[in-house]
PDB file of C-alpha atoms in Angstrom:
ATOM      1  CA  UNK A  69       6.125  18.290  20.650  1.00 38.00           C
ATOM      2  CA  UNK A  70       8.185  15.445  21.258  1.00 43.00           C
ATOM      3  CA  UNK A  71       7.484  12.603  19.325  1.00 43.00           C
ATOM      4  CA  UNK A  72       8.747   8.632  18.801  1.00 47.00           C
ATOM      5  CA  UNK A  73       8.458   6.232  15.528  1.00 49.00           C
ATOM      6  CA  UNK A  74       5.340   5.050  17.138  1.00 48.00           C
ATOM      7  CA  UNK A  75       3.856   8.071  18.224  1.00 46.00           C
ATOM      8  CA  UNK A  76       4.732  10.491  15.186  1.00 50.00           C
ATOM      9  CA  UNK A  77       2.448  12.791  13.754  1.00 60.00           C
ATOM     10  CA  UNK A  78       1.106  12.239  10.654  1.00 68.00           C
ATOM     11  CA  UNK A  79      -0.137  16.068   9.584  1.00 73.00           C
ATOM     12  CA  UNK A  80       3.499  16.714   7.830  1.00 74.00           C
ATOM     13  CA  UNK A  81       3.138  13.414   5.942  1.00 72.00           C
ATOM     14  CA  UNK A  82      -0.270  14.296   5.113  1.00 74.00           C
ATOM     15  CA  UNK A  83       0.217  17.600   4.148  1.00 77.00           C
ATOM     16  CA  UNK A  84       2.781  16.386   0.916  1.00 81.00           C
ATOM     17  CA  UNK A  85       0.485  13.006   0.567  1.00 77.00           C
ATOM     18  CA  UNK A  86      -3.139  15.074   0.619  1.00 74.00           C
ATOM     19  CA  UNK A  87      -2.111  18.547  -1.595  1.00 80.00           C
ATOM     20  CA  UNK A  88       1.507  19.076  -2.766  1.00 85.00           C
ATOM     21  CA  UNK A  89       1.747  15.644  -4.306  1.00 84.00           C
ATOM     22  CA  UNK A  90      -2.136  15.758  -5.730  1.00 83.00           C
ATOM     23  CA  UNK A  91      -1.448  19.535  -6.967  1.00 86.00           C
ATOM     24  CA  UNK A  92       1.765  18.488  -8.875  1.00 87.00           C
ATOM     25  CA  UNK A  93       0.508  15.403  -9.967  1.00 86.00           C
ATOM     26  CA  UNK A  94      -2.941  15.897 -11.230  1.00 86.00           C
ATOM     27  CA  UNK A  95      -4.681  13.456 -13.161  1.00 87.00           C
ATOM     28  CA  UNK A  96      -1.846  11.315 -12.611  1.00 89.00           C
ATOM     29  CA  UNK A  97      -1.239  11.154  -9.473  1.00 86.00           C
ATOM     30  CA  UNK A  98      -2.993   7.421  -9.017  1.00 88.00           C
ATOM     31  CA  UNK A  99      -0.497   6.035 -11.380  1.00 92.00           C
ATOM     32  CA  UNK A 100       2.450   7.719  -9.760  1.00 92.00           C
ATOM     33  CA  UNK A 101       1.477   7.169  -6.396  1.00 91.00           C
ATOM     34  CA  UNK A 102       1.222   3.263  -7.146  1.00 95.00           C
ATOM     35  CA  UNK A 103       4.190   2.975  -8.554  1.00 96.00           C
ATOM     36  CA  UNK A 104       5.582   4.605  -5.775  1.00 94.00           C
ATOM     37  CA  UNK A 105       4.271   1.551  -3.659  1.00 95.00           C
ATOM     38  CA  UNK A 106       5.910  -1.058  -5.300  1.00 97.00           C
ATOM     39  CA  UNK A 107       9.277   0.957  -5.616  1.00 97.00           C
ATOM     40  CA  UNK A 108       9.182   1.750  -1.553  1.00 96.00           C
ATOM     41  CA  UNK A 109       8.621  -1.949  -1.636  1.00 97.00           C
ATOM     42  CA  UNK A 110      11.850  -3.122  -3.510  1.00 96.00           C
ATOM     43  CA  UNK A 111      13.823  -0.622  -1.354  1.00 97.00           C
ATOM     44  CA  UNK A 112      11.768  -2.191   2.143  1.00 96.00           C
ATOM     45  CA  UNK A 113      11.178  -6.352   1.226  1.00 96.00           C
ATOM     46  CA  UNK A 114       9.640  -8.445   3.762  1.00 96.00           C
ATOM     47  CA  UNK A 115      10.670 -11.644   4.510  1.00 95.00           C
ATOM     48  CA  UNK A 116       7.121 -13.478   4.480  1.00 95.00           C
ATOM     49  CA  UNK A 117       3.781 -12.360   4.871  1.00 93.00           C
ATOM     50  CA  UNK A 118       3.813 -11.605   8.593  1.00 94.00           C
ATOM     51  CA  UNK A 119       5.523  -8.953   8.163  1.00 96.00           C
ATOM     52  CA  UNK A 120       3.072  -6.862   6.211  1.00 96.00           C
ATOM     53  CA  UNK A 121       1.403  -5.798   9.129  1.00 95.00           C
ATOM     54  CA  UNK A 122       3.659  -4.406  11.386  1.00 96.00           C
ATOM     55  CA  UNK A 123       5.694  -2.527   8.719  1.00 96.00           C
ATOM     56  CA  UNK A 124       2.134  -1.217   7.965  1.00 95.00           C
ATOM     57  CA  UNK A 125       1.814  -0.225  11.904  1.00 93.00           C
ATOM     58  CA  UNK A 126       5.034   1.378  12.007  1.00 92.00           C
ATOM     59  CA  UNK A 127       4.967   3.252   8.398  1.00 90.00           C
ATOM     60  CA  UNK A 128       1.914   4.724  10.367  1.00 86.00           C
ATOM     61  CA  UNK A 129      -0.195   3.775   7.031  1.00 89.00           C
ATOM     62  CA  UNK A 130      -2.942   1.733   9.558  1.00 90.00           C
ATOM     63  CA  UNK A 131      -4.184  -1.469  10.729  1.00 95.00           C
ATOM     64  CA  UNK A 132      -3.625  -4.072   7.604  1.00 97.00           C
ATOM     65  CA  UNK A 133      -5.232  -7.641   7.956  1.00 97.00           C
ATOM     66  CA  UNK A 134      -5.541 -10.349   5.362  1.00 97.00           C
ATOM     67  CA  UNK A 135      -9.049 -11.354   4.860  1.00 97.00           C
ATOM     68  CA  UNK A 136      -8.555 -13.445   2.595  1.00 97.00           C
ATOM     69  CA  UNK A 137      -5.925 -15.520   0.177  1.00 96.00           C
ATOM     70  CA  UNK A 138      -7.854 -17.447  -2.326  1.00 96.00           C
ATOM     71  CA  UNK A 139      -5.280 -19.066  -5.183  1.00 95.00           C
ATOM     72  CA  UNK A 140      -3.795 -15.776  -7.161  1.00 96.00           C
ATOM     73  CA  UNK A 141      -5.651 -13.409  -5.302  1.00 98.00           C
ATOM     74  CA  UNK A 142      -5.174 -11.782  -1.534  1.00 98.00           C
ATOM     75  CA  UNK A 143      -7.604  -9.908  -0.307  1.00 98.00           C
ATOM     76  CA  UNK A 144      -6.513  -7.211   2.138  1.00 98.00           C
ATOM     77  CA  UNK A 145      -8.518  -4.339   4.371  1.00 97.00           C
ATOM     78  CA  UNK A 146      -7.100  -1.771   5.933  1.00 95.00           C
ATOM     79  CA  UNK A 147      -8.186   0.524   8.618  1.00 92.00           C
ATOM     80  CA  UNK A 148      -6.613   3.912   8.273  1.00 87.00           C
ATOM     81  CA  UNK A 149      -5.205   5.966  10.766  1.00 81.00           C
ATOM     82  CA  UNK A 150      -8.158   8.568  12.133  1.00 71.00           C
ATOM     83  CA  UNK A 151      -6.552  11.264  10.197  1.00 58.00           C
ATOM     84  CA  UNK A 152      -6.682   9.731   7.388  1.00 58.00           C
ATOM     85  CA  UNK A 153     -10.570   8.481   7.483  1.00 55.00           C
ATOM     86  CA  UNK A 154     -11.264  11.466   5.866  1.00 60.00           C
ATOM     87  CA  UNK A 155     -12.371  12.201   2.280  1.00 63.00           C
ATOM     88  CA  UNK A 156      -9.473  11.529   0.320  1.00 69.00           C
ATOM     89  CA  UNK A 157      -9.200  11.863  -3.203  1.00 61.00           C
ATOM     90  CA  UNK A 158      -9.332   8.814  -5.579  1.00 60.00           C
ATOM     91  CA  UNK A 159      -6.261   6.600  -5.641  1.00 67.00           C
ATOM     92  CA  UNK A 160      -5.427   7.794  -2.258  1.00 80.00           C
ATOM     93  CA  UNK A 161      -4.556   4.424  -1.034  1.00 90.00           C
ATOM     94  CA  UNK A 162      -3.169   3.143  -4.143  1.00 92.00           C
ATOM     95  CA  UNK A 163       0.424   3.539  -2.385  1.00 93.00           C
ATOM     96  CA  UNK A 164      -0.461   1.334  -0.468  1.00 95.00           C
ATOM     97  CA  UNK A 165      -1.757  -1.325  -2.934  1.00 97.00           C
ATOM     98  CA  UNK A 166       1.198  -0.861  -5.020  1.00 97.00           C
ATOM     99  CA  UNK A 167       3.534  -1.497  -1.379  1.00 98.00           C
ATOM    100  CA  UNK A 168       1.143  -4.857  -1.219  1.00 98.00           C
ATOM    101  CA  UNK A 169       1.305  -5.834  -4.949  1.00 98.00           C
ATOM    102  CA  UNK A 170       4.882  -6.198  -4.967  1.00 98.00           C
ATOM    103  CA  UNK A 171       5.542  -7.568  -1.728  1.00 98.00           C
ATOM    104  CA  UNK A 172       3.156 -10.054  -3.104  1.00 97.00           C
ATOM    105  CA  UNK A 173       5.367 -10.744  -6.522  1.00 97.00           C
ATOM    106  CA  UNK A 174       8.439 -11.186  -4.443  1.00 96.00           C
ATOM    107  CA  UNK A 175       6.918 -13.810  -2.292  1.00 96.00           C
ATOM    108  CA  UNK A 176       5.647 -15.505  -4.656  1.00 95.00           C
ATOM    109  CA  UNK A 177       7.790 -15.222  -7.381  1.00 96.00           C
ATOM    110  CA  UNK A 178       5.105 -13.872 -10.089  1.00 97.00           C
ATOM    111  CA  UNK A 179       4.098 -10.548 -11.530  1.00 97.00           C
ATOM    112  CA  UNK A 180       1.177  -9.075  -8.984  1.00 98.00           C
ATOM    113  CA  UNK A 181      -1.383  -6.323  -9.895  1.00 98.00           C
ATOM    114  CA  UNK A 182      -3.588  -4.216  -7.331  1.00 97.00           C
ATOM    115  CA  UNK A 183      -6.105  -1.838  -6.370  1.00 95.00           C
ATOM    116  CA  UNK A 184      -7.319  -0.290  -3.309  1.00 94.00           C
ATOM    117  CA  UNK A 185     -11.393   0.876  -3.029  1.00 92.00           C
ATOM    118  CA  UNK A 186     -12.860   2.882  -0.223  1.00 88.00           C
ATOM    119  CA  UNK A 187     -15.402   1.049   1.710  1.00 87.00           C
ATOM    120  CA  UNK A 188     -17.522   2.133   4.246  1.00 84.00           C
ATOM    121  CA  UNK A 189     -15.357   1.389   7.218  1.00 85.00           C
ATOM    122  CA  UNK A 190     -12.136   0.443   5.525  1.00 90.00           C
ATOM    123  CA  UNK A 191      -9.958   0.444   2.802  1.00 93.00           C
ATOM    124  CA  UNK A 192     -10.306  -3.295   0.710  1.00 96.00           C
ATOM    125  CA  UNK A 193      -7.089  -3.696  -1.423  1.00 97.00           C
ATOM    126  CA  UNK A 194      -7.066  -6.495  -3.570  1.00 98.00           C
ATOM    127  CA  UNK A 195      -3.833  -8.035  -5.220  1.00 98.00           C
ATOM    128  CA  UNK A 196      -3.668 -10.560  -7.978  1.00 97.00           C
ATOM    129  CA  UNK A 197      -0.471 -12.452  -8.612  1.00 96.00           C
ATOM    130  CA  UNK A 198      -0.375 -14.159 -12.327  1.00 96.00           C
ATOM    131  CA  UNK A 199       1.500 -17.622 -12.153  1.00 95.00           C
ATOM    132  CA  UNK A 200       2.236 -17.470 -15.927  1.00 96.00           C
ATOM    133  CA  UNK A 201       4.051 -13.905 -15.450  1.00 96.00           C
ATOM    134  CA  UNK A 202       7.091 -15.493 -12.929  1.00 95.00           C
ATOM    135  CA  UNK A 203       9.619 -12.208 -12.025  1.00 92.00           C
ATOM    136  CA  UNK A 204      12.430 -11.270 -13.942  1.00 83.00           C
ATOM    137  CA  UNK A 205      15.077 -12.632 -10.938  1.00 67.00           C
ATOM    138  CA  UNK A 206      18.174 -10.793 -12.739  1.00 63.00           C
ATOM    139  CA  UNK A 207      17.357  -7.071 -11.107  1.00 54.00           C
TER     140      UNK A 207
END
């Protein structure tokens, strides 16, 4: 099957996401998984908040849309791909919240915190940036 970056399957992604990462992780895997966000995140920075959603499109992750950006807190829902609509376990999208909560402190310039829930039709991750907490700028 030929395949290009837009176009890629997902099911060999899914496969280490859904049970090898899960089984070696266990009850951990939540924590792990988010901090595996915000690291992917220091390695892939955006430039400003526009460009959250196609690097969302394009790491194949789903549709991401801001719903709303109230003072310290953004408020984020994202529709996953159809393979991924699934029942997942809990924290599944918590890669993706930690990805979000630390593009968040870098463009903003304050420690950010964040969680993704399940809901019905989408995933809602929220991220809270505290402006007393301003980033350590020396790493």
């Amino acid at each position: 099957m030929e395949s290009t970056p837009n176009t890629a399957p997902t099911f060999g992604i899914e496969l280490i996401r859904d049970y090898v990462l899960s089984d070696l992780l266990g009850n951990d895997y939540r924590q792990v998984i988010y901090w595996a966000g915000k690291r992917l995140a220091r390695q892939f920075p955006v430039l400003n908040e526009d460009e959250l959603i196609p690097f969302f499109v394009e790491a194949r992750w789903g549709t991401l849309s801001l719903t709303k950006k109230k003072g310290t807190t953004f408020s984020f829902e994202l529709l996953p791909p159809e393979s991924t609509k699934a029942e997942r376990p809990t924290g599944y999208f918590q890669l993706e919240a930690g990805f979000l909560a630390e593009q968040v402190a870098k463009l903003n310039g304050f420690v950010a915190e964040g969680y993704a829930e399940m809901g019905k039709e989408c995933v809602h991750i929220t991220i809270q940036f505290d402006p007393k907490d301003p980033l350590d700028r020396s790493n």
